[in-house]
PDB file of C-alpha atoms in Angstrom:
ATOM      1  CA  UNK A   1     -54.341 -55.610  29.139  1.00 53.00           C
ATOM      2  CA  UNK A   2     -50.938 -57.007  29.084  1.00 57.00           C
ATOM      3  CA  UNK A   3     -51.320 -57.784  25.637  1.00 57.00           C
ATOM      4  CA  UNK A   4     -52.490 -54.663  24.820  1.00 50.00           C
ATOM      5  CA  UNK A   5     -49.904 -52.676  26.063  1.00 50.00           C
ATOM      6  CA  UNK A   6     -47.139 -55.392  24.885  1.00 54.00           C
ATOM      7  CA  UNK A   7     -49.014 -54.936  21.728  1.00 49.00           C
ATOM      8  CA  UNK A   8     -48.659 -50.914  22.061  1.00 54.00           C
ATOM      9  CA  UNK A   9     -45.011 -51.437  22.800  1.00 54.00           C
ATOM     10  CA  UNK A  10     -44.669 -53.321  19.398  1.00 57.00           C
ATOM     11  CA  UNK A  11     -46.594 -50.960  17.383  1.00 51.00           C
ATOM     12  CA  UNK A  12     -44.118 -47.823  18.850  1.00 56.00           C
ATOM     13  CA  UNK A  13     -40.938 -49.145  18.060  1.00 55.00           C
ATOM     14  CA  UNK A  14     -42.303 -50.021  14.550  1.00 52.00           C
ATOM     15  CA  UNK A  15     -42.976 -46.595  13.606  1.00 55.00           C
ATOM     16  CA  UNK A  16     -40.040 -44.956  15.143  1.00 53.00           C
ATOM     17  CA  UNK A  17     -37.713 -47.694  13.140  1.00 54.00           C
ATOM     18  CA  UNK A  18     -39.316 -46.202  10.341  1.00 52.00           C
ATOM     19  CA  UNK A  19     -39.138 -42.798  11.534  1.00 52.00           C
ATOM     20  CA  UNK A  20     -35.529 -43.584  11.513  1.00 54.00           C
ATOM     21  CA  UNK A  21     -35.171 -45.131   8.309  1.00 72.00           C
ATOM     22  CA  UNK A  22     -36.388 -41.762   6.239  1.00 84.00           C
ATOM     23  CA  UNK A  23     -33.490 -40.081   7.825  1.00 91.00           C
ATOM     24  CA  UNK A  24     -30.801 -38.569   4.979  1.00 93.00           C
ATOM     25  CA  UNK A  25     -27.663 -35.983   5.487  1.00 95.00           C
ATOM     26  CA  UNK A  26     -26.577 -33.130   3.344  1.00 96.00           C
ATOM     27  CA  UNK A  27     -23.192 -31.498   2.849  1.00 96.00           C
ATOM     28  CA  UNK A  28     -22.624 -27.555   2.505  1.00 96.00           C
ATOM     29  CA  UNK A  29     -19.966 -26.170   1.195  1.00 97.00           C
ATOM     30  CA  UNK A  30     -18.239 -23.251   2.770  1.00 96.00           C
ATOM     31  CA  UNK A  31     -15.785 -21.155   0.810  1.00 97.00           C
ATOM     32  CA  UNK A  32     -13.875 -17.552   0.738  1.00 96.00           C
ATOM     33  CA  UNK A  33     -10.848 -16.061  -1.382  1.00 95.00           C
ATOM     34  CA  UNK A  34      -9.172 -13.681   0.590  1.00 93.00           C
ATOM     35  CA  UNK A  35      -7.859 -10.879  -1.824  1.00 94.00           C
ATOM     36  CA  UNK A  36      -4.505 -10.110  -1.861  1.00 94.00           C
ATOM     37  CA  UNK A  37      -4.282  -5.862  -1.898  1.00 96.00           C
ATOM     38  CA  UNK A  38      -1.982  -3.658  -0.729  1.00 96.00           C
ATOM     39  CA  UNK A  39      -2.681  -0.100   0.578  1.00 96.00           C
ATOM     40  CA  UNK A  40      -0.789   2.886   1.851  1.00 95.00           C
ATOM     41  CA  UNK A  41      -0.782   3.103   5.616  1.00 92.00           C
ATOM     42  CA  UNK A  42      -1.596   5.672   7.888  1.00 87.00           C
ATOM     43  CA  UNK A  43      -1.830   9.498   6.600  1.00 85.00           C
ATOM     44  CA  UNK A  44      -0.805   8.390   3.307  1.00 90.00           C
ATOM     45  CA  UNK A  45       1.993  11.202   3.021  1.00 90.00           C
ATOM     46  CA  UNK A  46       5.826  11.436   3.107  1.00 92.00           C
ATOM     47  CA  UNK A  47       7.815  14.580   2.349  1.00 95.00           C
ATOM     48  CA  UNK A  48      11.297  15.131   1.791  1.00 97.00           C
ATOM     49  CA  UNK A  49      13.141  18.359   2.430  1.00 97.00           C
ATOM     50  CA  UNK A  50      16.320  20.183   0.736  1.00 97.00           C
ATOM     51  CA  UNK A  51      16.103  23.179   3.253  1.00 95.00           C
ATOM     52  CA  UNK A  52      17.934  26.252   2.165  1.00 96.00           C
ATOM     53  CA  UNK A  53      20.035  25.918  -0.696  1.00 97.00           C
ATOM     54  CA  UNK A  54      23.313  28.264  -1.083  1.00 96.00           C
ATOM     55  CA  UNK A  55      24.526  28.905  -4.946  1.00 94.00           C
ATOM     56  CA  UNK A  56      27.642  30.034  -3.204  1.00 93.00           C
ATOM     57  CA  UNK A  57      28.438  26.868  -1.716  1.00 92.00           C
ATOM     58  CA  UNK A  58      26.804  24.754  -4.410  1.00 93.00           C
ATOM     59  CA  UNK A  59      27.401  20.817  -3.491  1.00 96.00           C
ATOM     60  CA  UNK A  60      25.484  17.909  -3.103  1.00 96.00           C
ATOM     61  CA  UNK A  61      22.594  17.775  -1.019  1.00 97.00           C
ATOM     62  CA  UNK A  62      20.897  15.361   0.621  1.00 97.00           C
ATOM     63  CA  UNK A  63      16.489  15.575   1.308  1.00 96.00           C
ATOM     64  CA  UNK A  64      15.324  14.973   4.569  1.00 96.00           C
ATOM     65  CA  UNK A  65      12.651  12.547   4.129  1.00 95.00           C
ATOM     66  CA  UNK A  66       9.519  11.233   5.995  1.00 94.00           C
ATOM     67  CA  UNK A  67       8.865   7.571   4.994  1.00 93.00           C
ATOM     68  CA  UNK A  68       5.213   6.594   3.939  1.00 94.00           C
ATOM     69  CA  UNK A  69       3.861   2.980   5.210  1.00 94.00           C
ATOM     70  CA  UNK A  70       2.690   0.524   3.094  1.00 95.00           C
ATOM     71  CA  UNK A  71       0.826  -2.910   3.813  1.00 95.00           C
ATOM     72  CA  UNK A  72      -0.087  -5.721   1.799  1.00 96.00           C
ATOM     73  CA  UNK A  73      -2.287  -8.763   2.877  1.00 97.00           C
ATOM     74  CA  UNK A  74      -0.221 -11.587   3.968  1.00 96.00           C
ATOM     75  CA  UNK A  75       1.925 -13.198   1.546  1.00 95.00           C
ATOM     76  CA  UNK A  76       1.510 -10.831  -1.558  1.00 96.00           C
ATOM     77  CA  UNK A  77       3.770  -8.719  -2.813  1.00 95.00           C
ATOM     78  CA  UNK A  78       3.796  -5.212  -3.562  1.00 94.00           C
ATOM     79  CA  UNK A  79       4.673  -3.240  -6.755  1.00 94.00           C
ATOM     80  CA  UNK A  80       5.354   0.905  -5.938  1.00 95.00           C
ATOM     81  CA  UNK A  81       5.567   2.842  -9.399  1.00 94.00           C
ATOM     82  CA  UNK A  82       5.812   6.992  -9.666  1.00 95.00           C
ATOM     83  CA  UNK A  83       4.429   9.217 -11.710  1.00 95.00           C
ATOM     84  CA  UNK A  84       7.982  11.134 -11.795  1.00 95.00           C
ATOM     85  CA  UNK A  85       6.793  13.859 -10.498  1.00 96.00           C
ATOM     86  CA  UNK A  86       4.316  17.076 -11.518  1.00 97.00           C
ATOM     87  CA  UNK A  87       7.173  18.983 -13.458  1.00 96.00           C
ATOM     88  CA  UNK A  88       8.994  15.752 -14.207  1.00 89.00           C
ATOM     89  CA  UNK A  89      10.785  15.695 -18.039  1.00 80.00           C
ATOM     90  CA  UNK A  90      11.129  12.088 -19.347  1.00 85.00           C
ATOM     91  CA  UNK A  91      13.210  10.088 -16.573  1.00 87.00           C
ATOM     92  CA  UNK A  92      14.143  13.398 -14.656  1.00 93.00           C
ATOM     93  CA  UNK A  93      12.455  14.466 -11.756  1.00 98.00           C
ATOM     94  CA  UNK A  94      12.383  18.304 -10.942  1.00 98.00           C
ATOM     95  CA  UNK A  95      11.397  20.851  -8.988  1.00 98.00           C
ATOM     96  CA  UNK A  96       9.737  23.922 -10.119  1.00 98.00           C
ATOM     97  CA  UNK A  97       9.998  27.361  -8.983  1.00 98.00           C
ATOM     98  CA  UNK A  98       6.701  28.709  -7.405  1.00 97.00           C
ATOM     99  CA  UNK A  99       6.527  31.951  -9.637  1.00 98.00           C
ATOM    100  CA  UNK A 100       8.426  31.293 -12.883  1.00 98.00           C
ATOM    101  CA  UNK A 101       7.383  28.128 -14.071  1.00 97.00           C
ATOM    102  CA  UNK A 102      10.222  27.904 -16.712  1.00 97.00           C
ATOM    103  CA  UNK A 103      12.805  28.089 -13.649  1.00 97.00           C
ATOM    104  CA  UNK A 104      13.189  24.172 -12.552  1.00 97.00           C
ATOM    105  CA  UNK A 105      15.567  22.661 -10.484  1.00 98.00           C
ATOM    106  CA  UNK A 106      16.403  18.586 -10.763  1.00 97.00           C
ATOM    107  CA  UNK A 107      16.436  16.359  -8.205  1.00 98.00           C
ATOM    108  CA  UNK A 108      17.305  12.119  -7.668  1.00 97.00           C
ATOM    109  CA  UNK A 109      14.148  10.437  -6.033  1.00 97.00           C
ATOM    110  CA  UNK A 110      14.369   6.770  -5.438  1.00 96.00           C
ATOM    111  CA  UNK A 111      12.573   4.323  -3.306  1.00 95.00           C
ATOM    112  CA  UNK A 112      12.462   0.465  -2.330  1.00 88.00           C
ATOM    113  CA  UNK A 113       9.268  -0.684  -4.914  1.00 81.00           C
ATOM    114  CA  UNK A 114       8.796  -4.014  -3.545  1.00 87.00           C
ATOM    115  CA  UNK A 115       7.682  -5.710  -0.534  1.00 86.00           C
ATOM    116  CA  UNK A 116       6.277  -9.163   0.856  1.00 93.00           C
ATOM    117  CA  UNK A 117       3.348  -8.339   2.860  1.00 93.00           C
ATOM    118  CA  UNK A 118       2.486  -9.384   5.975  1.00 93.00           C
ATOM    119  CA  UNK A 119      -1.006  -7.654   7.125  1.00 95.00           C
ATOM    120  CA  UNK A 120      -2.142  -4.228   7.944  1.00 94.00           C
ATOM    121  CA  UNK A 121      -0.962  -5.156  12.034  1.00 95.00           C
ATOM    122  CA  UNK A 122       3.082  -4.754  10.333  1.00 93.00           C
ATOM    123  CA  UNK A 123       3.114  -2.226   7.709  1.00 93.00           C
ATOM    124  CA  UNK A 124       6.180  -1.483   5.641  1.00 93.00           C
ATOM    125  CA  UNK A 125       8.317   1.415   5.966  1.00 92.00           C
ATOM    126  CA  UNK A 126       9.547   3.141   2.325  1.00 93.00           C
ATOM    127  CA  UNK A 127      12.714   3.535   2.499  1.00 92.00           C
ATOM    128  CA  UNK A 128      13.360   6.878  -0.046  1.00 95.00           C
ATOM    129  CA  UNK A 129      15.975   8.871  -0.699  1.00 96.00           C
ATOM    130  CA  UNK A 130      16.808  12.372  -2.420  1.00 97.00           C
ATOM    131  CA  UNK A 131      19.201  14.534  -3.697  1.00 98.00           C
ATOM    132  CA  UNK A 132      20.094  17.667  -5.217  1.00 97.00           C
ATOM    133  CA  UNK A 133      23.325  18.083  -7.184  1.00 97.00           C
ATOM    134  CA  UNK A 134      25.078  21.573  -6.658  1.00 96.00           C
ATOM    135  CA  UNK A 135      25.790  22.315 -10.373  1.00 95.00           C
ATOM    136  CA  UNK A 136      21.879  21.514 -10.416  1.00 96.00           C
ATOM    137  CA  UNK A 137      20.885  25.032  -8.355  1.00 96.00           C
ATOM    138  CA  UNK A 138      24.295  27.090  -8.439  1.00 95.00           C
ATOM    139  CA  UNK A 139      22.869  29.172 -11.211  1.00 94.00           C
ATOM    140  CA  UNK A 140      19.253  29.029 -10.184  1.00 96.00           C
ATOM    141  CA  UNK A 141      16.881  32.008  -9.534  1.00 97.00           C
ATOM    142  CA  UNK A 142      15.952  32.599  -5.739  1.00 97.00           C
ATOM    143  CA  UNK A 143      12.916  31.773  -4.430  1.00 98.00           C
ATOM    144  CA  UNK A 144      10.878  28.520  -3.483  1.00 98.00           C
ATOM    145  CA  UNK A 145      11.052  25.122  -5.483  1.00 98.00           C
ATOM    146  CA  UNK A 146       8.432  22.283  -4.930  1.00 98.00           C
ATOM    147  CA  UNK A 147       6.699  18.558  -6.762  1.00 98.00           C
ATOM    148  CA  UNK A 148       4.933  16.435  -5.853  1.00 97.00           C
ATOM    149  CA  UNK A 149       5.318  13.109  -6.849  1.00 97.00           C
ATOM    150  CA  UNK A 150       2.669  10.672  -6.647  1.00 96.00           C
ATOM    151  CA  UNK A 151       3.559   6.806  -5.859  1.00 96.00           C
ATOM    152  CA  UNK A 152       0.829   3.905  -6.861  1.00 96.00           C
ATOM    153  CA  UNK A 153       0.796   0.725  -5.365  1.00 95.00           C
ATOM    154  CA  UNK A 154      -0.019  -2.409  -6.461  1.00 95.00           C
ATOM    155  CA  UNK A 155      -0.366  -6.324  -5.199  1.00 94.00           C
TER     156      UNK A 155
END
């Protein structure tokens, strides 16, 4: 009986040896690319404002402006272009008068076009700036001037 189960023993560790011989490994590999893209943050919107403009007292004028966000994933950087505006001649930008559409008023618009991204948790604030000259509305028809100028951004 002694042998038997001495015997038994044997024949067990034989076959798990060999059990343990078939063993073999694999290797997965894992990858991702994280795109680098940069969006406009938040409502997407900025605005500036002349206010009331006086042909009597015709000087420079500065818009009041609300700065869009922009983010871009960390580490890329951002391109902003314009489309100069929706009454815009070549390089000008300009206004244009709400009933007569031949009656247009120009205006500066410029803006920070760059940026280093850093994640949507720290967006970017524009930084743009406007202005009207005086000799630009001192002989301009009353009523109410507007654009709209769209920006584009890109990583």
């Amino acid at each position: 009986m002694k042998k038997l189960l001495t015997l038994s023993m044997i024949l067990g560790a034989v076959a798990l040896s060999g059990t343990a011989m078939a063993g073999d490994t694999a290797s997965v590999t894992v990858s991702a690319n994280v795109v680098g893209t940069c969006k406009f943050a938040g409502t997407k919107t900025g605005a500036v404002t002349f206010g009331a403009l006086d042909p009597s007292n015709a000087v420079l004028v500065n818009g009041t402006v609300t700065q869009p966000q922009f983010w871009c994933t960390k580490g890329t950087s951002a391109t902003i272009t314009d489309n100069k505006g929706l009454h815009g001649g070549g390089t000008t930008f300009q206004m244009q008068h709400s009933v007569t559409t031949s009656e247009l008023i120009p205006y500066t618009f410029t803006y920070t076009g760059t940026g280093l991204g850093t994640g949507p948790a720290t967006p970017i604030t524009m930084d743009i700036a406007a202005t009207v000259l005086g000799g630009s509305y001192s002989g301009s028809l009353a009523g109410n001037y507007a654009d709209t100028v769209t920006l584009t951004i890109n990583p």
